Short mmCIF file of C-alpha atoms and ligand atoms in Angstrom, two decimals:
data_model
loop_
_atom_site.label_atom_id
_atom_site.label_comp_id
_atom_site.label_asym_id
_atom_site.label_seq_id
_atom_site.Cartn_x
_atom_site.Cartn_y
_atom_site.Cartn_z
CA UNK A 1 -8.43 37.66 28.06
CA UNK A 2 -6.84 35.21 25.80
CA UNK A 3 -5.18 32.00 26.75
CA UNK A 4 -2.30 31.96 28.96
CA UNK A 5 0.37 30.86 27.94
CA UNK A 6 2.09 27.64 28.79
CA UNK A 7 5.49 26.02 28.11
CA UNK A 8 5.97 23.55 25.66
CA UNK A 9 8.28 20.89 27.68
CA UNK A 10 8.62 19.77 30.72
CA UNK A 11 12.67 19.92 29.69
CA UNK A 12 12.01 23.56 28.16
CA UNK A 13 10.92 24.75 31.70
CA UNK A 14 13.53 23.30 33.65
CA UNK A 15 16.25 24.79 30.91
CA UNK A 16 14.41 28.38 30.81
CA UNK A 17 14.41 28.19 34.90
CA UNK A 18 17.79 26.64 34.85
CA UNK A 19 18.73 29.93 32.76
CA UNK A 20 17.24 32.27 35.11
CA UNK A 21 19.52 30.71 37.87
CA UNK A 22 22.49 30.74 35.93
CA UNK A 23 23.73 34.18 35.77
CA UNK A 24 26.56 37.02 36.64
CA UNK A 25 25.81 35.23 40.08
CA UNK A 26 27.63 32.18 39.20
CA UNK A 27 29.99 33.13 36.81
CA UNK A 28 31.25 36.18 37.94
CA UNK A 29 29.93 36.83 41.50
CA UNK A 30 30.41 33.08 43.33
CA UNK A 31 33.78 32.61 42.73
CA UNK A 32 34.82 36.46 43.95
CA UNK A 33 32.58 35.94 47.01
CA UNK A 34 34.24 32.61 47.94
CA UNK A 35 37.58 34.35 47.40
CA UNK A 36 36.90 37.22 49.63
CA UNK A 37 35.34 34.60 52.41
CA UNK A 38 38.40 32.21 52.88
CA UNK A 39 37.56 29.73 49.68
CA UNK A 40 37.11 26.59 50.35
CA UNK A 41 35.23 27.44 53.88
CA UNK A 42 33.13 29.63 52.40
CA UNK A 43 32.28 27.07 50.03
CA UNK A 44 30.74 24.24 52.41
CA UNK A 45 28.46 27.17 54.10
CA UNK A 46 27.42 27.84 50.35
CA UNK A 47 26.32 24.32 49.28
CA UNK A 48 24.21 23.96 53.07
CA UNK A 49 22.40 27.23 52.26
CA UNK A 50 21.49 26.12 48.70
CA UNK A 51 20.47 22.86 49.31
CA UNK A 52 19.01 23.53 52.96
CA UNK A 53 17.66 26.80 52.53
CA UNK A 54 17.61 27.62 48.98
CA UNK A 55 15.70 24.62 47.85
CA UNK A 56 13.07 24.53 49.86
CA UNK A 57 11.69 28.40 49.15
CA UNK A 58 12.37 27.70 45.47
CA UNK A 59 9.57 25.02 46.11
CA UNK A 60 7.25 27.39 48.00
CA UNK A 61 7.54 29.71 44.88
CA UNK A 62 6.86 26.87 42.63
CA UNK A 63 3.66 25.77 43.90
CA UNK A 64 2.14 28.85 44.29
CA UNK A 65 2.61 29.99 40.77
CA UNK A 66 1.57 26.44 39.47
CA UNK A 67 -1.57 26.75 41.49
CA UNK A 68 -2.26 30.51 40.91
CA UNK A 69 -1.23 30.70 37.03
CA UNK A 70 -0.61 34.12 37.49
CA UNK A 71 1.99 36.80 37.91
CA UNK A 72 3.58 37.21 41.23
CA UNK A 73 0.81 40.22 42.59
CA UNK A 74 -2.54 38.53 41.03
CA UNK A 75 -1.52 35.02 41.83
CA UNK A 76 -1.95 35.68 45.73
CA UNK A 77 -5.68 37.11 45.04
CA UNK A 78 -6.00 33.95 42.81
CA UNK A 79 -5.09 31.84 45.74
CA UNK A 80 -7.84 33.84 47.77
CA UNK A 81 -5.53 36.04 49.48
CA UNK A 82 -6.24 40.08 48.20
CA UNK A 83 -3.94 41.45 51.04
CA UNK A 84 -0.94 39.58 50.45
CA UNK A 85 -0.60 40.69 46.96
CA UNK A 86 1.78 43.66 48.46
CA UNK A 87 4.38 40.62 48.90
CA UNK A 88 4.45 39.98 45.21
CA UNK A 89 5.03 43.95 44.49
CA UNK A 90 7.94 43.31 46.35
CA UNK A 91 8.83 40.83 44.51
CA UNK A 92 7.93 42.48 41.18
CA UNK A 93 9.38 45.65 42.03
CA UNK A 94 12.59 44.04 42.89
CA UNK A 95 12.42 42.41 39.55
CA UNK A 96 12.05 45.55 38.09
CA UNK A 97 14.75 47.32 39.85
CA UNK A 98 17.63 44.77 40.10
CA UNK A 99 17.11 44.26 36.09
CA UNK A 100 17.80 48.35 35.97
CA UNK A 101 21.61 47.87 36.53
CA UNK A 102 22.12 44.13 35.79
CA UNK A 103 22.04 45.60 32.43
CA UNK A 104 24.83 47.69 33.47
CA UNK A 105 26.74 45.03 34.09
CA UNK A 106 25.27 42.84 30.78
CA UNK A 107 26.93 45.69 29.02
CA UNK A 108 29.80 46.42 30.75
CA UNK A 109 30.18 42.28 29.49
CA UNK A 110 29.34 43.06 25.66
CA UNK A 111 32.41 45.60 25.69
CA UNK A 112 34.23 43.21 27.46
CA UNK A 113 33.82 40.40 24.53
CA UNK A 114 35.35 43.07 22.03
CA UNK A 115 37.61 44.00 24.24
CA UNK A 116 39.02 40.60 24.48
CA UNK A 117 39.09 40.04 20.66
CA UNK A 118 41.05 43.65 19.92
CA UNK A 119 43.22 43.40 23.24
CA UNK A 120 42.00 46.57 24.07
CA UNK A 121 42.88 45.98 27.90
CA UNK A 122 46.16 44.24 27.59
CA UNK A 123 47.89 47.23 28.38
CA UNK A 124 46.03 48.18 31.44
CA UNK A 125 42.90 46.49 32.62
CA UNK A 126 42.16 48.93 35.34
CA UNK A 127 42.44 51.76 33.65
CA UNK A 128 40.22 49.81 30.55
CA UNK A 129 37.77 49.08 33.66
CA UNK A 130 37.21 52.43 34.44
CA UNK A 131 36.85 54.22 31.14
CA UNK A 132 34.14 51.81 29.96
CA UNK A 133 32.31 51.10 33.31
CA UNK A 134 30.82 54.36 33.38
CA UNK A 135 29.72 57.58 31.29
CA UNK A 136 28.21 57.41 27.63
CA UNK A 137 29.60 54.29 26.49
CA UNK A 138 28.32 52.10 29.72
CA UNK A 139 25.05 53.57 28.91
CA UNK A 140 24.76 53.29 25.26
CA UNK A 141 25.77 48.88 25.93
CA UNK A 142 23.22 48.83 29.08
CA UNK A 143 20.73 49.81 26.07
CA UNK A 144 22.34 47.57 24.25
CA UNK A 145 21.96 44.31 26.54
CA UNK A 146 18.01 45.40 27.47
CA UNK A 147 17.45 45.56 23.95
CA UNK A 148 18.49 41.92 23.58
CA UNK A 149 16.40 41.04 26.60
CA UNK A 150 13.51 42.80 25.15
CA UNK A 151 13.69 41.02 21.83
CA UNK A 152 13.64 37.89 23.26
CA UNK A 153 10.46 37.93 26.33
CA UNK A 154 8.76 40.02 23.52
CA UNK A 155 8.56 36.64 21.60
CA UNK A 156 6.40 35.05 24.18
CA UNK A 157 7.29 32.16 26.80
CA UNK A 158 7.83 29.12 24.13
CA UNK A 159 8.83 31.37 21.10
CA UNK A 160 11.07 33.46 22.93
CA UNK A 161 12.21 32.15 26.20
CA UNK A 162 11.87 28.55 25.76
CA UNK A 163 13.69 28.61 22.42
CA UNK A 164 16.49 31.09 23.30
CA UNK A 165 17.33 29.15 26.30
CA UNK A 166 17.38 25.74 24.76
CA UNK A 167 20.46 27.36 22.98
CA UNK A 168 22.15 29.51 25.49
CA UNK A 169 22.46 27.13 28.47
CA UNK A 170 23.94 24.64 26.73
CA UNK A 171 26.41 26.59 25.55
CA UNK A 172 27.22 28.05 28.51
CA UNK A 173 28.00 24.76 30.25
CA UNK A 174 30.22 23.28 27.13
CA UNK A 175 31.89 26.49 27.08
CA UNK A 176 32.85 26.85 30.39
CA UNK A 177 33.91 23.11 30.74
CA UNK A 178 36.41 23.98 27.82
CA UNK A 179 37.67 26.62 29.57
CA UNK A 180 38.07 24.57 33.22
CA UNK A 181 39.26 21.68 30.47
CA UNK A 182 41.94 24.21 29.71
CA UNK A 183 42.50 26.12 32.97
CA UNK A 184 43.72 22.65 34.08
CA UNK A 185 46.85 22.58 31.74
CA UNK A 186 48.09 25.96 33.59
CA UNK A 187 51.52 25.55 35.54
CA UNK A 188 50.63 26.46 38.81
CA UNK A 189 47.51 26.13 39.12
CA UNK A 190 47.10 23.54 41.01
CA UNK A 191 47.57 25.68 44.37
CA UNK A 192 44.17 26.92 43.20
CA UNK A 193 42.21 23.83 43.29
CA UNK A 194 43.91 23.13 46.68
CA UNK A 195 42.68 26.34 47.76
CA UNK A 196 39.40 26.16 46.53
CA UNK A 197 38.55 22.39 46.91
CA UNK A 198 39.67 22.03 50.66
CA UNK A 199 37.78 23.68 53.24
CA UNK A 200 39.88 24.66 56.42
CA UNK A 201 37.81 24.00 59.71
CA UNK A 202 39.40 26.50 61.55
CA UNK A 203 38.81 29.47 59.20
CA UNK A 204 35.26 28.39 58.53
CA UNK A 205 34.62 28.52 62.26
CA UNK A 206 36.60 31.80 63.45
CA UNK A 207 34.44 33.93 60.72
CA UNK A 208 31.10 32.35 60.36
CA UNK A 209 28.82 35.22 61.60
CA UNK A 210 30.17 37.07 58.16
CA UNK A 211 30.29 33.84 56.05
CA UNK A 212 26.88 33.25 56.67
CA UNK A 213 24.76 35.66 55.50
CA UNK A 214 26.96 35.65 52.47
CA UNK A 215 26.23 32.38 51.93
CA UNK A 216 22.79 32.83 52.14
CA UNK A 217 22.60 35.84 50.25
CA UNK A 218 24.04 34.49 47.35
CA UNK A 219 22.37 31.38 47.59
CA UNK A 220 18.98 33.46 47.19
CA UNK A 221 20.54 35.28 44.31
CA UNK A 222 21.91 32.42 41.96
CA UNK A 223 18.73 30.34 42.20
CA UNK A 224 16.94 33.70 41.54
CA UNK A 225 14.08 33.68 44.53
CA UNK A 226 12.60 36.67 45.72
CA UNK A 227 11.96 38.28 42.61
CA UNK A 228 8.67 36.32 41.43
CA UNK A 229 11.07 34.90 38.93
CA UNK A 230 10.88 30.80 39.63
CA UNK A 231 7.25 32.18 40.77
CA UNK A 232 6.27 33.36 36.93
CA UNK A 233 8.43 30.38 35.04
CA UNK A 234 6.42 27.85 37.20
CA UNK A 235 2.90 29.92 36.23
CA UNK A 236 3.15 28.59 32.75
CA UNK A 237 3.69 24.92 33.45
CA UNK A 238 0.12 23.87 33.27
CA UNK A 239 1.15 20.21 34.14
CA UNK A 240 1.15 18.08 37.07
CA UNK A 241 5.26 16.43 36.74
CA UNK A 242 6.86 16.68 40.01
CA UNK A 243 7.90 19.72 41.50
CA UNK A 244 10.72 18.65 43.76
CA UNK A 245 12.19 16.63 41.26
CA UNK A 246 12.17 19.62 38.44
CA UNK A 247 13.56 21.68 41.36
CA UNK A 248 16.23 19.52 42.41
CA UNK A 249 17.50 19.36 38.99
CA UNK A 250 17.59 22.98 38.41
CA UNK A 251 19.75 23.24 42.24
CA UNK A 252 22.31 21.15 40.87
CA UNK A 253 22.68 22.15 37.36
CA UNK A 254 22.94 25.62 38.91
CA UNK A 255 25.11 24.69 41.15
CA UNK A 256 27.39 22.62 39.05
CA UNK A 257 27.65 25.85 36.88
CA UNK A 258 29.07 28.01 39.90
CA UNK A 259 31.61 25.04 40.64
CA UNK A 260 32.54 24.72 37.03
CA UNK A 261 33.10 28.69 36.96
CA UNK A 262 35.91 28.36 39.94
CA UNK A 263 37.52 25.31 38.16
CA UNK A 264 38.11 28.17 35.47
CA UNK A 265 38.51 30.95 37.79
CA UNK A 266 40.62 30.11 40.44
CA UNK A 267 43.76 28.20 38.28
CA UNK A 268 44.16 31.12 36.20
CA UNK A 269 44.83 33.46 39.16
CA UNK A 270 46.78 31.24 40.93
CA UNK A 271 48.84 30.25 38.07
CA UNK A 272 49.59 34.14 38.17
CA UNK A 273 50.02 34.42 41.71
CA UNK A 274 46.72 36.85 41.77
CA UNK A 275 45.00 37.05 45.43
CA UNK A 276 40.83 35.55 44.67
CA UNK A 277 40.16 37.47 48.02
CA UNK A 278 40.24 41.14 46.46
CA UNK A 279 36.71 41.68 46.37
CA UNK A 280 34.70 44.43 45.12
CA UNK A 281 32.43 44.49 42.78
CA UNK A 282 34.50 45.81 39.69
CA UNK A 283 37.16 43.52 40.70
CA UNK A 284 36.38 39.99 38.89
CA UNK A 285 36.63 42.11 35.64
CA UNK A 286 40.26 44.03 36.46
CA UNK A 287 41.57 40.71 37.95
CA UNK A 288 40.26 38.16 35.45
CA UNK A 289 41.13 40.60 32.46
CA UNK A 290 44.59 41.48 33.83
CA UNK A 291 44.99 37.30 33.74
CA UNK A 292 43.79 36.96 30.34
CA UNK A 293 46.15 39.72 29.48
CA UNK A 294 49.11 38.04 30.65
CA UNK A 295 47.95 34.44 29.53
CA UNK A 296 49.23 32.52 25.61
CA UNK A 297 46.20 32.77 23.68
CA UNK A 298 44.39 35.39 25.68
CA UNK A 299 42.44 37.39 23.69
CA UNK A 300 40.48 33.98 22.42
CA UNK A 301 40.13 33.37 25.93
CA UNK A 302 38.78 36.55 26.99
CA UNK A 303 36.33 36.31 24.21
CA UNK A 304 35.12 32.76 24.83
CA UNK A 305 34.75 33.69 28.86
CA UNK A 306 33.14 37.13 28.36
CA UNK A 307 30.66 35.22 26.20
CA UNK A 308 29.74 32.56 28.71
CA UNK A 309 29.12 35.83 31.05
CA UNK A 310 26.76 37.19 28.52
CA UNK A 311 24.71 34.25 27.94
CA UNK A 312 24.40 33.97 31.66
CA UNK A 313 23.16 37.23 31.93
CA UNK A 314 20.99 37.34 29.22
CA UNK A 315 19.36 34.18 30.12
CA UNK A 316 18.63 35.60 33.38
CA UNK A 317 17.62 38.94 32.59
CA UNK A 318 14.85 37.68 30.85
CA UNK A 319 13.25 35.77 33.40
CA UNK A 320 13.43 39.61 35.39
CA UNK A 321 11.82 41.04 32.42
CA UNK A 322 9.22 38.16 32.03
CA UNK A 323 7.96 38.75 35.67
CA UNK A 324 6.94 42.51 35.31
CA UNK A 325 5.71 42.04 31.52
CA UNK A 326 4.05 38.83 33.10
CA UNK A 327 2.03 41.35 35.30
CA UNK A 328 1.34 43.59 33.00
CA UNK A 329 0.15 41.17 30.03
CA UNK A 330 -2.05 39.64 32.55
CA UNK A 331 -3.44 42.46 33.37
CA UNK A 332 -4.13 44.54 30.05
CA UNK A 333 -4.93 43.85 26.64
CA UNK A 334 -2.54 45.21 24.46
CA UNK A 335 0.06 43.10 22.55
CA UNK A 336 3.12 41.51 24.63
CA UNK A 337 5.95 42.67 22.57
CA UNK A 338 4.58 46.36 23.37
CA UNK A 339 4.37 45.87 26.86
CA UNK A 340 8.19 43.86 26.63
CA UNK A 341 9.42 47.26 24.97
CA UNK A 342 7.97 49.58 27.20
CA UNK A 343 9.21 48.21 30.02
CA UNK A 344 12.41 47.74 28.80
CA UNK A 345 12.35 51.22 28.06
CA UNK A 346 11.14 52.54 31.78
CA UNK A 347 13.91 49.91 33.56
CA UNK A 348 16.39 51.43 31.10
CA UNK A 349 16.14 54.73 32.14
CA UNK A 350 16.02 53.61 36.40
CA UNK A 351 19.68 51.94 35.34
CA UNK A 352 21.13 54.92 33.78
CA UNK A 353 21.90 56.52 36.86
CA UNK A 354 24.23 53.22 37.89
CA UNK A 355 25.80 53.27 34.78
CA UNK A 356 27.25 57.15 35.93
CA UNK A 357 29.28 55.36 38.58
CA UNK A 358 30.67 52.64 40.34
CA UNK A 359 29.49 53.97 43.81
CA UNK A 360 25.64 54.44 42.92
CA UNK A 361 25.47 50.96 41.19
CA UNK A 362 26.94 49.40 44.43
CA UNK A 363 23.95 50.92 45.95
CA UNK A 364 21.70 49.83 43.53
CA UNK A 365 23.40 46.23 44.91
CA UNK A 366 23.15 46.77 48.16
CA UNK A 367 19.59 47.62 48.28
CA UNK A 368 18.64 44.71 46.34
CA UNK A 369 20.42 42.23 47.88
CA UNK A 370 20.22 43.01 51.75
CA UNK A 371 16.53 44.64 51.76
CA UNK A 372 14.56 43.71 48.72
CA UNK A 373 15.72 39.94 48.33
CA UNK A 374 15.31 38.97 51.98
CA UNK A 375 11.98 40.49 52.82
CA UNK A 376 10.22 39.16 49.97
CA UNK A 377 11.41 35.81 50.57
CA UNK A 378 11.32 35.71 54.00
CA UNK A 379 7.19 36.85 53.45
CA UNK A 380 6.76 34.24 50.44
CA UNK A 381 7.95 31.93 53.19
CA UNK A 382 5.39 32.85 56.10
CA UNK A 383 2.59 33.03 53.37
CA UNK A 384 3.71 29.14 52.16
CA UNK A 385 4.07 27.75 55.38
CA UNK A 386 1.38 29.69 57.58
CA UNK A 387 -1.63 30.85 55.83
CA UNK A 388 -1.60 28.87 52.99
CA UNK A 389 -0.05 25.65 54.28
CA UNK A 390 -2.66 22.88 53.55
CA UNK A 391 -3.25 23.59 49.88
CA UNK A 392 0.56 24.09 49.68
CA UNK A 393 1.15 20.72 50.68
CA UNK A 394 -1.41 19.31 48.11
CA UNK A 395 0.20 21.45 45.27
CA UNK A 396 3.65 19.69 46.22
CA UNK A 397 2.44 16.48 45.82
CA UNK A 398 0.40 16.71 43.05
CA UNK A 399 2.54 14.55 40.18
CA UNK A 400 4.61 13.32 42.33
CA UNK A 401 4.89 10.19 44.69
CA UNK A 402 5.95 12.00 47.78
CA UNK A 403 4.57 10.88 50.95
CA UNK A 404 2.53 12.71 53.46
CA UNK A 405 5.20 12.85 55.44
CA UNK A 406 7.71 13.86 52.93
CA UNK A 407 5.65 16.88 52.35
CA UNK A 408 5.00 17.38 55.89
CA UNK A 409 8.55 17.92 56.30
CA UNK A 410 9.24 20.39 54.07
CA UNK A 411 6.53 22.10 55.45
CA UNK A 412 8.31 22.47 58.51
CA UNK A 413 11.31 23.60 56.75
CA UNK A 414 9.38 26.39 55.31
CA UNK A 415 7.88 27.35 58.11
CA UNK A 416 11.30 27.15 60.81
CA UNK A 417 14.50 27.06 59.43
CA UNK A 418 14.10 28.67 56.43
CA UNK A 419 12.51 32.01 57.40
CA UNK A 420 14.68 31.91 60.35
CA UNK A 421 18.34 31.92 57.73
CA UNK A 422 16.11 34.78 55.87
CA UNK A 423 15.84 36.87 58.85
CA UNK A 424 19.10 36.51 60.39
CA UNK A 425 20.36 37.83 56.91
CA UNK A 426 17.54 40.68 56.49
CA UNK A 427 18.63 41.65 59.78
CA UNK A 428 22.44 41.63 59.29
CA UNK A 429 21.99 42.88 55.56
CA UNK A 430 19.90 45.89 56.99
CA UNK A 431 22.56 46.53 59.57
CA UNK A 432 25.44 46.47 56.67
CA UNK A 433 22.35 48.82 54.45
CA UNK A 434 23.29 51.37 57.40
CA UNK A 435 26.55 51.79 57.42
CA UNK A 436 26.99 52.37 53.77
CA UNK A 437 24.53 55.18 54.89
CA UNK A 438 26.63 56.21 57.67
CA UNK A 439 23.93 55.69 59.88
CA UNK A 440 26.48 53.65 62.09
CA UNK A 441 30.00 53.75 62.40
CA UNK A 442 31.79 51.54 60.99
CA UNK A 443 33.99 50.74 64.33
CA UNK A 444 30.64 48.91 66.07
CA UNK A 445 29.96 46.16 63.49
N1 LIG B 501 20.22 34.03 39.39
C1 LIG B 501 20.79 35.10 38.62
C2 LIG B 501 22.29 35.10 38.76
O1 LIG B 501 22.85 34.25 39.38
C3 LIG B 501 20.28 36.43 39.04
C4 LIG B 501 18.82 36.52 39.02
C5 LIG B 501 18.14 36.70 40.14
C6 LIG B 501 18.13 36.36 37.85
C7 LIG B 501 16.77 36.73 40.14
C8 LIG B 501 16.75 36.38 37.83
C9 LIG B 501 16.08 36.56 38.98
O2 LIG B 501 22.94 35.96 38.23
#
């Protein structure tokens, strides 16, 4: 086997993992979900679950791909541990599967950018919504947007990841500040920084039991854990700088991204007197488009946000892709940019079915996010903080000057509170899994 290989900055890792976080999660997704949970409430719940929860497992993914230098399945034989490699399948088969209609929704964004530029929805963004989000044309731009992802993991970790990313996130943050620059010159939309900015106490506590596990849900999602994704990027590190410190940077950029995104979001519908709280999964595009379409200067708008959304989402579908070829290039000997185009080919065809319809690719959704997400992180977590705890702890520290009992306490993070948000939410998320199958009626949740 030939050399693994490794990136070529500490700066370019934190960027490419920085990218993975960074996605439709942020952009499009947080600010919908914090409209549909009471805004500002839902917000406070949000930032406790990334910093408390989400941080903390990004870690335990960290240092067992710096230790292992593997993919997500081989690095838990690498660690000594044959029988746990079934937790990163998960994990790579959720890769594998969320990526299938994530490029759905990458090119649902690419028609969206032209859109934008020829006004096409002006006149009608739901109707526009529902011609292009399914049938042919959905399919022929979810080709589209994988072939993009392919052409850039087929380049290899520094030529192709490290590079593209150095570019894209970047942009994405000056772009979006020039659009939450603008957003702030809108009359009347400063009931939607009230709305968004101040948390009321007494919504926040009469519906926590569903704010919660939306919290945590997306926290898991934006910072991209339970996918082997963090787990791969910090494979290739092959230096000793400090974890915690390269992971608290990527929590805040990330998170400073999703705030950024509602400083755009949320003054533009207010300023139009547009509820945030109508959810849905096709809604952020009717809603946001329908503002652009009434808005001076519009189309240019449209244009610049659609392309923040695809940078996003490129940048994070190619830390999906990078985990299965990861597996893959580890494992075989042919070349990486044949493996990269294969596989793009075989998670191509599992989306196709989700670009036929907006009903199968909200199952595609809901499988991911309340099964697949929570039960691979919620076993990464036992693995980190019960079988493997001691050389975990040494991994943490290594590069770092973090104390015994610095480490010791993030330990017990991993191993209490942590797994114990992850279960309440595979539990709930399992229970919300059955009634979209009818399995219980709606009337007893
Ligand atoms: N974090 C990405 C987002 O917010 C989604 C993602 C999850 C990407 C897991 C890669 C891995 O959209």
């Amino acid at each position: 086997m030939s050399q693994r290989e490794t990136w070529a900055t500490r700066v370019g890792f934190i960027i490419a993992a920085v990218g993975s976080a960074v996605g439709l999660g942020n952009v499009w997704q947080f600010p919908f979900q914090t409209g549909a949970n009471g805004g500002a409430a839902f917000i406070v719940v949000y930032l406790a679950a990334v910093f408390v929860i989400g941080f903390p497992a990004m870690l335990a993914e960290f240092v067992i791909g710096r230790r292992a230098e593997r993919n997500p399945i081989d690095a838990f034989a690498r660690l000594g541990h044959r029988d746990w490699r079934v937790v990163g399948a998960i994990g790579t088969i959720s890769a594998f599967w969320i990526l299938s209609f994530y490029s759905v929704v990458g090119g649902w964004v690419i028609r969206y950018i032209v859109g934008s530029a020829t006004g096409a929805y002006f006149s009608g963004s739901e109707a526009y919504f529902g011609a292009i989000s399914a049938g042919p044309e959905a399919i022929g731009l979810h080709a589209l947007f994988m072939a993009l992802t392919v052409g850039v993991v087929a380049f290899g970790v520094t030529d192709g990841i490290e590079r593209s990313t150095k570019l894209m996130v970047p942009s994405i943050v000056v772009l979006l500040g020039g659009l939450a620059i603008w957003a702030a010159t809108l009359d009347g939309g400063g009931a939607g920084y009230a709305y968004y900015l101040s948390p009321d106490i007494d919504t926040l506590v009469a519906n926590i039991g569903s704010i919660l596990p939306a919290a945590v849900g997306q926290a898991f999602f934006t910072l991209s854990l339970g996918m082997g994704a963090m787990l791969t990027y910090a494979s290739y590190l092959g230096r000793d700088d400090s974890l915690p410190a390269d992971g608290a940077t990527i929590v805040v950029l990330n998170t400073f991204v999703g705030l950024l995104a509602g400083l755009v979001v949320f003054p533009i519908l207010f300023s139009l007197g547009i509820d945030p709280g109508s959810g849905g999964l096709g809604a952020a595009f009717i809603t946001l488009a329908g503002a652009f379409a009434q808005l001076p200067a519009g189309r240019l708008l449209g244009v610049v946000f659609f392309v923040v959304l695809l940078l996003a989402a490129l940048s994070s579908a190619i830390s999906l892709l990078e985990v299965v070829t990861a597996y893959l290039v580890d494992n075989t000997d042919r070349s990486r940019s044949t493996l990269a185009v294969g596989l793009g080919a075989a998670i191509f065809v599992l989306g196709v079915p989700s670009a036929f319809g907006l009903s199968i690719l909200a199952w595609y959704n809901a499988i991911a996010y309340n099964l697949l997400l929570p039960l691979s992180v919620f076993c990464l977590l036992i693995f980190v903080g019960w079988v493997d705890a001691a050389d975990a702890v040494t991994e943490l520290r290594r590069g770092t000057g973090l104390s015994e009992g610095g480490a010791t306490a993030w330990l017990w993070f991993v191993r209490t509170v942590v797994p114990l948000g992850v279960l309440v939410t595979l539990l709930l998320g399992l229970q919300s899994l059955a009634v979209r199958a009818g399995l219980i009626a709606e009337a007893i949740v």
